[in-house]
Amino acid sequence: MGSSQANKDIVVLNTIKQIRKQVKDLKSNNKTIGLVPTMGALHDGHASLIKKAVQECDEVIVSIFVNPTQFGPNEDLDKYPRQLKQDVEICKANGAGLVFTPSSNEIYPEDKHLTYVVPSEYYQSKLCGLTRKGHFNGVATIVLKLFNIVAPDQAFFGLKDAQQLIIIKKMCRDLDVPVKIVECPIVRDNDGLALSSRNAYLTQAERAKAITINKLLFKIQELYNNGLKNKEKILNTALKILDADIELEYLEFLNLDSFKETNLLEKNTLIAIAAKINNIRLIDNIVI
Ligand code: PAF
């Protein structure tokens, strides 16, 4: 296990052939591999995934790839923050040994008639899937491609993208993908805002409004702790916290195992929210 790996040399690779060669060498030396899939613009949330992977595996590969197939036509693919040099430093400082940062052409050399992994409609037809049509096809496809390229023993994902995590776990079970999915807790700033690469779009004033999203979730937790269980009653009180300029996309209660909507708050309930502030879309959640 590599607990003292921080600041060791880091290798940055762009092609599938190069990364496969490295993986082959590592496996022939019986090294376990941890993969942290990312789209770059790394923050402390990603750093926590890398650190966890370093604790669990002999070598850690961070993939940095802004995956075009998971963005809708009117989404922020072009303006998505890209800062490779800084990202590589973060990977290095947290003990990763390899960064895989392919071009779009390397990953999708044929841009027509692609084969997609299509997660079950049951999991796609809720939360982010309602407004981001096809998003999870793109996510599942790139994640499976990365698993096929890197063949990791374990892969590390944040609970902030809870629906993504659930869909990836289900994909691995359904398609017998031999990768252990490790879920890692949400990392928050001091003001409680869940870390996200998209927070970089927020002005100070927008950020002050954005934190009412996490305040709302914490209020729900507090109401539950005080004995309130009914969704409608909880929302009557808690929704007042949300800043008036925030456009609520969804605020749902789901059982984490069945992924079924529930009106009764109990243990293992996922409370997930998506909201826009000046067109900047933020998601967050808590699990009771
Ligand atoms: O969570 C993300 O950053 C992306 O959806 C992922 C898993 C790296 C796939 O592109």
mmCIF file of C-alpha atoms and ligand atoms in Angstrom:
data_model
loop_
_atom_site.group_PDB
_atom_site.id
_atom_site.type_symbol
_atom_site.label_atom_id
_atom_site.label_comp_id
_atom_site.label_asym_id
_atom_site.label_seq_id
_atom_site.Cartn_x
_atom_site.Cartn_y
_atom_site.Cartn_z
ATOM 1 C CA MET A 1 0.000 0.000 0.000
ATOM 2 C CA GLY A 2 1.356 3.389 -0.918
ATOM 3 C CA SER A 3 0.877 5.709 2.026
ATOM 4 C CA SER A 4 4.117 7.664 1.530
ATOM 5 C CA GLN A 5 3.755 8.219 -2.208
ATOM 6 C CA ALA A 6 2.983 11.948 -2.228
ATOM 7 C CA ASN A 7 5.290 13.992 -4.474
ATOM 8 C CA LYS A 8 6.894 11.004 -6.142
ATOM 9 C CA ASP A 9 7.465 11.457 -9.866
ATOM 10 C CA ILE A 10 4.393 11.514 -12.017
ATOM 11 C CA VAL A 11 4.034 10.278 -15.590
ATOM 12 C CA VAL A 12 1.553 11.944 -17.936
ATOM 13 C CA LEU A 13 0.347 9.840 -20.860
ATOM 14 C CA ASN A 14 -1.942 10.690 -23.768
ATOM 15 C CA THR A 15 -2.445 7.470 -25.680
ATOM 16 C CA ILE A 16 -4.225 4.204 -24.960
ATOM 17 C CA LYS A 17 -1.188 2.288 -26.156
ATOM 18 C CA GLN A 18 1.106 4.054 -23.663
ATOM 19 C CA ILE A 19 -1.200 3.593 -20.675
ATOM 20 C CA ARG A 20 -1.828 -0.074 -21.537
ATOM 21 C CA LYS A 21 1.936 -0.662 -21.601
ATOM 22 C CA GLN A 22 2.305 0.922 -18.125
ATOM 23 C CA VAL A 23 -0.616 -1.092 -16.791
ATOM 24 C CA LYS A 24 0.872 -4.298 -18.204
ATOM 25 C CA ASP A 25 4.198 -3.584 -16.451
ATOM 26 C CA LEU A 26 2.449 -2.800 -13.163
ATOM 27 C CA LYS A 27 0.364 -5.981 -13.337
ATOM 28 C CA SER A 28 3.378 -8.111 -14.157
ATOM 29 C CA ASN A 29 4.889 -6.772 -10.919
ATOM 30 C CA ASN A 30 1.687 -7.747 -9.085
ATOM 31 C CA LYS A 31 0.817 -4.116 -8.346
ATOM 32 C CA THR A 32 -2.801 -3.228 -7.654
ATOM 33 C CA ILE A 33 -4.197 -0.300 -9.610
ATOM 34 C CA GLY A 34 -6.638 2.372 -8.470
ATOM 35 C CA LEU A 35 -8.353 4.607 -11.028
ATOM 36 C CA VAL A 36 -9.754 8.054 -10.271
ATOM 37 C CA PRO A 37 -11.771 9.110 -13.332
ATOM 38 C CA THR A 38 -12.114 12.900 -13.617
ATOM 39 C CA MET A 39 -12.824 15.646 -16.113
ATOM 40 C CA GLY A 40 -10.043 17.789 -14.647
ATOM 41 C CA ALA A 41 -10.385 21.184 -12.928
ATOM 42 C CA LEU A 42 -9.390 19.238 -9.848
ATOM 43 C CA HIS A 43 -10.308 20.447 -6.362
ATOM 44 C CA ASP A 44 -10.111 19.058 -2.834
ATOM 45 C CA GLY A 45 -12.969 16.656 -3.576
ATOM 46 C CA HIS A 46 -10.833 14.996 -6.270
ATOM 47 C CA ALA A 47 -7.801 15.173 -3.973
ATOM 48 C CA SER A 48 -9.742 13.171 -1.380
ATOM 49 C CA LEU A 49 -10.476 10.490 -4.010
ATOM 50 C CA ILE A 50 -6.794 10.332 -4.987
ATOM 51 C CA LYS A 51 -5.725 10.088 -1.333
ATOM 52 C CA LYS A 52 -8.186 7.281 -0.704
ATOM 53 C CA ALA A 53 -6.954 5.460 -3.829
ATOM 54 C CA VAL A 54 -3.336 5.851 -2.681
ATOM 55 C CA GLN A 55 -4.256 4.263 0.659
ATOM 56 C CA GLU A 56 -5.976 1.340 -1.042
ATOM 57 C CA CYS A 57 -3.825 0.578 -4.087
ATOM 58 C CA ASP A 58 -0.154 0.246 -5.055
ATOM 59 C CA GLU A 59 -0.439 2.630 -8.000
ATOM 60 C CA VAL A 60 -2.979 5.329 -8.762
ATOM 61 C CA ILE A 61 -3.972 6.498 -12.217
ATOM 62 C CA VAL A 62 -5.987 9.705 -12.558
ATOM 63 C CA SER A 63 -7.762 10.101 -15.878
ATOM 64 C CA ILE A 64 -8.423 13.655 -17.014
ATOM 65 C CA PHE A 65 -10.801 13.793 -19.926
ATOM 66 C CA VAL A 66 -13.636 16.230 -20.575
ATOM 67 C CA ASN A 67 -15.964 13.665 -22.062
ATOM 68 C CA PRO A 68 -18.021 15.195 -24.901
ATOM 69 C CA THR A 69 -20.598 12.396 -25.012
ATOM 70 C CA GLN A 70 -21.979 13.279 -21.573
ATOM 71 C CA PHE A 71 -22.727 16.923 -22.447
ATOM 72 C CA GLY A 72 -26.013 17.926 -24.040
ATOM 73 C CA PRO A 73 -26.091 20.334 -27.030
ATOM 74 C CA ASN A 74 -26.791 23.392 -24.826
ATOM 75 C CA GLU A 75 -24.463 22.488 -21.980
ATOM 76 C CA ASP A 76 -21.043 23.833 -20.980
ATOM 77 C CA LEU A 77 -18.666 21.503 -22.892
ATOM 78 C CA ASP A 78 -16.752 24.366 -24.531
ATOM 79 C CA LYS A 79 -16.425 26.505 -21.442
ATOM 80 C CA TYR A 80 -15.805 23.614 -19.006
ATOM 81 C CA PRO A 81 -12.663 24.657 -17.036
ATOM 82 C CA ARG A 82 -9.414 23.151 -18.350
ATOM 83 C CA GLN A 83 -6.190 23.531 -16.325
ATOM 84 C CA LEU A 84 -3.996 20.519 -17.038
ATOM 85 C CA LYS A 85 -0.737 21.814 -15.561
ATOM 86 C CA GLN A 86 -2.343 22.648 -12.221
ATOM 87 C CA ASP A 87 -4.250 19.342 -12.258
ATOM 88 C CA VAL A 88 -1.062 17.315 -12.749
ATOM 89 C CA GLU A 89 0.471 19.111 -9.746
ATOM 90 C CA ILE A 90 -2.550 18.201 -7.625
ATOM 91 C CA CYS A 91 -2.303 14.548 -8.729
ATOM 92 C CA LYS A 92 1.378 14.526 -7.895
ATOM 93 C CA ALA A 93 0.985 16.223 -4.517
ATOM 94 C CA ASN A 94 -1.602 13.649 -3.515
ATOM 95 C CA GLY A 95 0.452 10.616 -4.501
ATOM 96 C CA ALA A 96 -0.868 9.529 -7.922
ATOM 97 C CA GLY A 97 1.796 8.013 -10.172
ATOM 98 C CA LEU A 98 0.137 8.348 -13.561
ATOM 99 C CA VAL A 99 -2.139 10.797 -15.319
ATOM 100 C CA PHE A 100 -3.988 9.610 -18.401
ATOM 101 C CA THR A 101 -5.157 12.594 -20.411
ATOM 102 C CA PRO A 102 -6.203 11.503 -23.883
ATOM 103 C CA SER A 103 -7.557 13.714 -26.658
ATOM 104 C CA SER A 104 -11.150 13.332 -27.837
ATOM 105 C CA ASN A 105 -9.861 11.768 -31.009
ATOM 106 C CA GLU A 106 -7.902 9.178 -29.042
ATOM 107 C CA ILE A 107 -11.024 8.129 -27.151
ATOM 108 C CA TYR A 108 -13.564 8.512 -29.949
ATOM 109 C CA PRO A 109 -11.632 8.078 -33.213
ATOM 110 C CA GLU A 110 -14.899 7.375 -34.998
ATOM 111 C CA ASP A 111 -17.419 10.084 -34.295
ATOM 112 C CA LYS A 112 -20.318 8.397 -36.073
ATOM 113 C CA HIS A 113 -22.468 5.424 -35.126
ATOM 114 C CA LEU A 114 -20.835 4.986 -31.727
ATOM 115 C CA THR A 115 -21.689 2.054 -29.491
ATOM 116 C CA TYR A 116 -23.046 3.291 -26.155
ATOM 117 C CA VAL A 117 -23.611 1.711 -22.778
ATOM 118 C CA VAL A 118 -27.254 2.505 -22.002
ATOM 119 C CA PRO A 119 -28.089 2.300 -18.279
ATOM 120 C CA SER A 120 -31.569 1.123 -17.385
ATOM 121 C CA GLU A 121 -34.356 3.662 -17.941
ATOM 122 C CA TYR A 122 -35.400 3.134 -14.311
ATOM 123 C CA TYR A 123 -32.168 4.749 -13.122
ATOM 124 C CA GLN A 124 -31.998 7.333 -15.896
ATOM 125 C CA SER A 125 -35.546 8.651 -15.688
ATOM 126 C CA LYS A 126 -35.072 10.474 -12.376
ATOM 127 C CA LEU A 127 -33.114 13.397 -10.926
ATOM 128 C CA CYS A 128 -30.486 14.658 -13.418
ATOM 129 C CA GLY A 129 -31.676 12.195 -16.079
ATOM 130 C CA LEU A 130 -34.911 14.178 -16.455
ATOM 131 C CA THR A 131 -33.231 17.270 -17.859
ATOM 132 C CA ARG A 132 -29.883 15.866 -19.033
ATOM 133 C CA LYS A 133 -31.139 13.458 -21.699
ATOM 134 C CA GLY A 134 -28.449 10.973 -22.724
ATOM 135 C CA HIS A 135 -26.037 12.241 -20.066
ATOM 136 C CA PHE A 136 -25.756 8.898 -18.286
ATOM 137 C CA ASN A 137 -25.272 7.017 -21.572
ATOM 138 C CA GLY A 138 -22.199 9.197 -22.077
ATOM 139 C CA VAL A 139 -21.010 8.715 -18.488
ATOM 140 C CA ALA A 140 -21.472 4.929 -18.467
ATOM 141 C CA THR A 141 -19.809 4.635 -21.869
ATOM 142 C CA ILE A 142 -16.695 6.609 -20.949
ATOM 143 C CA VAL A 143 -16.390 4.905 -17.562
ATOM 144 C CA LEU A 144 -16.576 1.447 -19.135
ATOM 145 C CA LYS A 145 -14.075 2.523 -21.805
ATOM 146 C CA LEU A 146 -11.695 3.764 -19.087
ATOM 147 C CA PHE A 147 -12.135 0.498 -17.198
ATOM 148 C CA ASN A 148 -11.325 -1.430 -20.385
ATOM 149 C CA ILE A 149 -8.274 0.724 -21.061
ATOM 150 C CA VAL A 150 -6.859 0.870 -17.520
ATOM 151 C CA ALA A 151 -8.202 -2.406 -16.069
ATOM 152 C CA PRO A 152 -8.103 -1.033 -12.504
ATOM 153 C CA ASP A 153 -8.715 -3.178 -9.427
ATOM 154 C CA GLN A 154 -10.631 -0.349 -7.811
ATOM 155 C CA ALA A 155 -12.168 2.902 -9.043
ATOM 156 C CA PHE A 156 -13.021 5.870 -6.839
ATOM 157 C CA PHE A 157 -16.101 8.079 -7.216
ATOM 158 C CA GLY A 158 -17.584 10.866 -5.090
ATOM 159 C CA LEU A 159 -21.018 10.600 -3.537
ATOM 160 C CA LYS A 160 -21.792 14.111 -4.729
ATOM 161 C CA ASP A 161 -22.770 12.632 -8.102
ATOM 162 C CA ALA A 162 -24.962 10.082 -6.327
ATOM 163 C CA GLN A 163 -26.983 9.081 -9.395
ATOM 164 C CA GLN A 164 -23.802 8.616 -11.424
ATOM 165 C CA LEU A 165 -22.338 6.437 -8.667
ATOM 166 C CA ILE A 166 -25.466 4.286 -8.428
ATOM 167 C CA ILE A 167 -25.584 3.861 -12.221
ATOM 168 C CA ILE A 168 -21.900 2.901 -12.405
ATOM 169 C CA LYS A 169 -22.261 0.348 -9.605
ATOM 170 C CA LYS A 170 -25.284 -1.152 -11.362
ATOM 171 C CA MET A 171 -23.444 -1.222 -14.694
ATOM 172 C CA CYS A 172 -20.571 -3.134 -13.086
ATOM 173 C CA ARG A 173 -22.958 -5.676 -11.537
ATOM 174 C CA ASP A 174 -25.046 -6.107 -14.671
ATOM 175 C CA LEU A 175 -22.112 -6.363 -17.087
ATOM 176 C CA ASP A 176 -19.790 -8.315 -14.740
ATOM 177 C CA VAL A 177 -17.145 -5.619 -14.797
ATOM 178 C CA PRO A 178 -14.408 -6.792 -12.409
ATOM 179 C CA VAL A 179 -13.743 -3.418 -10.774
ATOM 180 C CA LYS A 180 -14.490 -2.595 -7.142
ATOM 181 C CA ILE A 181 -16.309 0.739 -6.978
ATOM 182 C CA VAL A 182 -15.306 2.749 -3.930
ATOM 183 C CA GLU A 183 -17.645 5.568 -2.918
ATOM 184 C CA CYS A 184 -16.158 8.567 -1.173
ATOM 185 C CA PRO A 185 -17.948 11.246 0.888
ATOM 186 C CA ILE A 186 -18.777 14.729 -0.387
ATOM 187 C CA VAL A 187 -16.134 17.339 0.421
ATOM 188 C CA ARG A 188 -17.460 20.785 1.350
ATOM 189 C CA ASP A 189 -15.957 24.250 1.634
ATOM 190 C CA ASN A 190 -16.041 26.047 4.995
ATOM 191 C CA ASP A 191 -19.377 27.628 4.055
ATOM 192 C CA GLY A 192 -20.814 24.143 3.373
ATOM 193 C CA LEU A 193 -20.935 24.416 -0.435
ATOM 194 C CA ALA A 194 -20.175 21.011 -1.968
ATOM 195 C CA LEU A 195 -16.966 21.220 -3.998
ATOM 196 C CA SER A 196 -17.546 21.145 -7.742
ATOM 197 C CA SER A 197 -15.519 22.220 -10.748
ATOM 198 C CA ARG A 198 -18.531 24.329 -11.721
ATOM 199 C CA ASN A 199 -18.223 26.449 -8.524
ATOM 200 C CA ALA A 200 -15.494 28.304 -10.424
ATOM 201 C CA TYR A 201 -18.243 29.936 -12.529
ATOM 202 C CA LEU A 202 -19.849 31.580 -9.464
ATOM 203 C CA THR A 203 -19.280 35.228 -8.607
ATOM 204 C CA GLN A 204 -19.014 36.067 -4.918
ATOM 205 C CA ALA A 205 -22.615 37.277 -4.860
ATOM 206 C CA GLU A 206 -23.847 34.123 -6.627
ATOM 207 C CA ARG A 207 -21.875 31.980 -4.244
ATOM 208 C CA ALA A 208 -23.525 33.635 -1.250
ATOM 209 C CA LYS A 209 -26.868 32.601 -2.737
ATOM 210 C CA ALA A 210 -25.623 29.144 -3.736
ATOM 211 C CA ILE A 211 -24.884 28.161 -0.142
ATOM 212 C CA THR A 212 -28.609 28.232 0.614
ATOM 213 C CA ILE A 213 -28.661 24.927 -1.341
ATOM 214 C CA ASN A 214 -26.554 23.158 1.288
ATOM 215 C CA LYS A 215 -28.266 25.065 4.096
ATOM 216 C CA LEU A 216 -31.571 23.674 2.850
ATOM 217 C CA LEU A 217 -30.200 20.110 2.972
ATOM 218 C CA PHE A 218 -28.808 20.597 6.477
ATOM 219 C CA LYS A 219 -32.157 22.015 7.582
ATOM 220 C CA ILE A 220 -33.862 18.849 6.309
ATOM 221 C CA GLN A 221 -31.394 16.759 8.312
ATOM 222 C CA GLU A 222 -32.130 18.892 11.392
ATOM 223 C CA LEU A 223 -35.898 18.531 10.973
ATOM 224 C CA TYR A 224 -35.473 14.764 10.625
ATOM 225 C CA ASN A 225 -33.297 14.679 13.764
ATOM 226 C CA ASN A 226 -36.111 16.528 15.557
ATOM 227 C CA GLY A 227 -38.558 13.800 14.595
ATOM 228 C CA LEU A 228 -40.194 15.111 11.384
ATOM 229 C CA LYS A 229 -40.542 12.390 8.716
ATOM 230 C CA ASN A 230 -43.178 13.561 6.235
ATOM 231 C CA LYS A 231 -41.762 14.980 3.000
ATOM 232 C CA GLU A 232 -44.456 17.620 2.464
ATOM 233 C CA LYS A 233 -44.193 18.930 6.015
ATOM 234 C CA ILE A 234 -40.417 18.968 5.860
ATOM 235 C CA LEU A 235 -40.398 20.843 2.554
ATOM 236 C CA ASN A 236 -42.931 23.404 3.801
ATOM 237 C CA THR A 237 -40.373 24.570 6.329
ATOM 238 C CA ALA A 238 -37.062 23.808 4.629
ATOM 239 C CA LEU A 239 -37.785 25.328 1.184
ATOM 240 C CA LYS A 240 -38.066 28.801 2.736
ATOM 241 C CA ILE A 241 -34.288 28.724 3.154
ATOM 242 C CA LEU A 242 -33.562 28.631 -0.593
ATOM 243 C CA ASP A 243 -32.581 32.042 -2.010
ATOM 244 C CA ALA A 244 -35.329 33.537 -4.186
ATOM 245 C CA ASP A 245 -32.953 33.835 -7.184
ATOM 246 C CA ILE A 246 -32.312 30.113 -7.223
ATOM 247 C CA GLU A 247 -34.243 28.120 -9.776
ATOM 248 C CA LEU A 248 -35.021 24.716 -8.296
ATOM 249 C CA GLU A 249 -34.791 21.873 -10.799
ATOM 250 C CA TYR A 250 -35.539 19.031 -8.404
ATOM 251 C CA LEU A 251 -35.508 18.195 -4.723
ATOM 252 C CA GLU A 252 -36.207 14.497 -4.323
ATOM 253 C CA PHE A 253 -36.238 11.913 -1.547
ATOM 254 C CA LEU A 254 -35.220 8.425 -2.718
ATOM 255 C CA ASN A 255 -34.370 5.172 -1.017
ATOM 256 C CA LEU A 256 -30.667 4.658 -1.667
ATOM 257 C CA ASP A 257 -30.946 0.909 -2.318
ATOM 258 C CA SER A 258 -34.120 0.728 -4.415
ATOM 259 C CA PHE A 259 -33.718 4.219 -5.952
ATOM 260 C CA LYS A 260 -37.469 4.602 -5.468
ATOM 261 C CA GLU A 261 -39.029 7.957 -4.542
ATOM 262 C CA THR A 262 -40.382 8.110 -1.017
ATOM 263 C CA ASN A 263 -42.533 10.545 0.958
ATOM 264 C CA LEU A 264 -41.285 9.234 4.258
ATOM 265 C CA LEU A 265 -37.879 10.258 5.488
ATOM 266 C CA GLU A 266 -36.046 7.360 7.119
ATOM 267 C CA LYS A 267 -32.539 5.934 7.357
ATOM 268 C CA ASN A 268 -30.855 5.362 3.995
ATOM 269 C CA THR A 269 -32.867 8.091 2.253
ATOM 270 C CA LEU A 270 -31.006 10.100 -0.363
ATOM 271 C CA ILE A 271 -32.102 13.728 -0.502
ATOM 272 C CA ALA A 272 -30.892 15.068 -3.798
ATOM 273 C CA ILE A 273 -31.166 18.579 -5.168
ATOM 274 C CA ALA A 274 -30.307 20.288 -8.454
ATOM 275 C CA ALA A 275 -30.696 24.028 -8.844
ATOM 276 C CA LYS A 276 -29.574 26.803 -11.134
ATOM 277 C CA ILE A 277 -28.232 30.177 -10.253
ATOM 278 C CA ASN A 278 -27.852 32.455 -13.271
ATOM 279 C CA ASN A 279 -27.776 29.335 -15.417
ATOM 280 C CA ILE A 280 -24.972 27.720 -13.398
ATOM 281 C CA ARG A 281 -26.265 24.286 -12.513
ATOM 282 C CA LEU A 282 -25.305 22.893 -9.109
ATOM 283 C CA ILE A 283 -26.156 19.562 -7.500
ATOM 284 C CA ASP A 284 -25.831 18.394 -3.918
ATOM 285 C CA ASN A 285 -27.227 15.725 -1.635
ATOM 286 C CA ILE A 286 -27.213 14.221 1.829
ATOM 287 C CA VAL A 287 -27.967 10.712 2.965
ATOM 288 C CA ILE A 288 -30.020 10.326 6.142
HETATM 289 O O1 PAF B 1 -17.768 12.702 -12.458
HETATM 290 C C1 PAF B 1 -17.107 13.028 -13.459
HETATM 291 O O2 PAF B 1 -16.211 13.865 -13.400
HETATM 292 C C2 PAF B 1 -17.405 12.394 -14.801
HETATM 293 O O3 PAF B 1 -18.767 12.190 -14.958
HETATM 294 C C3 PAF B 1 -16.618 11.093 -15.040
HETATM 295 C C4 PAF B 1 -17.021 10.009 -14.050
HETATM 296 C C5 PAF B 1 -15.142 11.360 -14.928
HETATM 297 C C6 PAF B 1 -16.904 10.560 -16.442
HETATM 298 O O4 PAF B 1 -16.538 11.471 -17.421
#
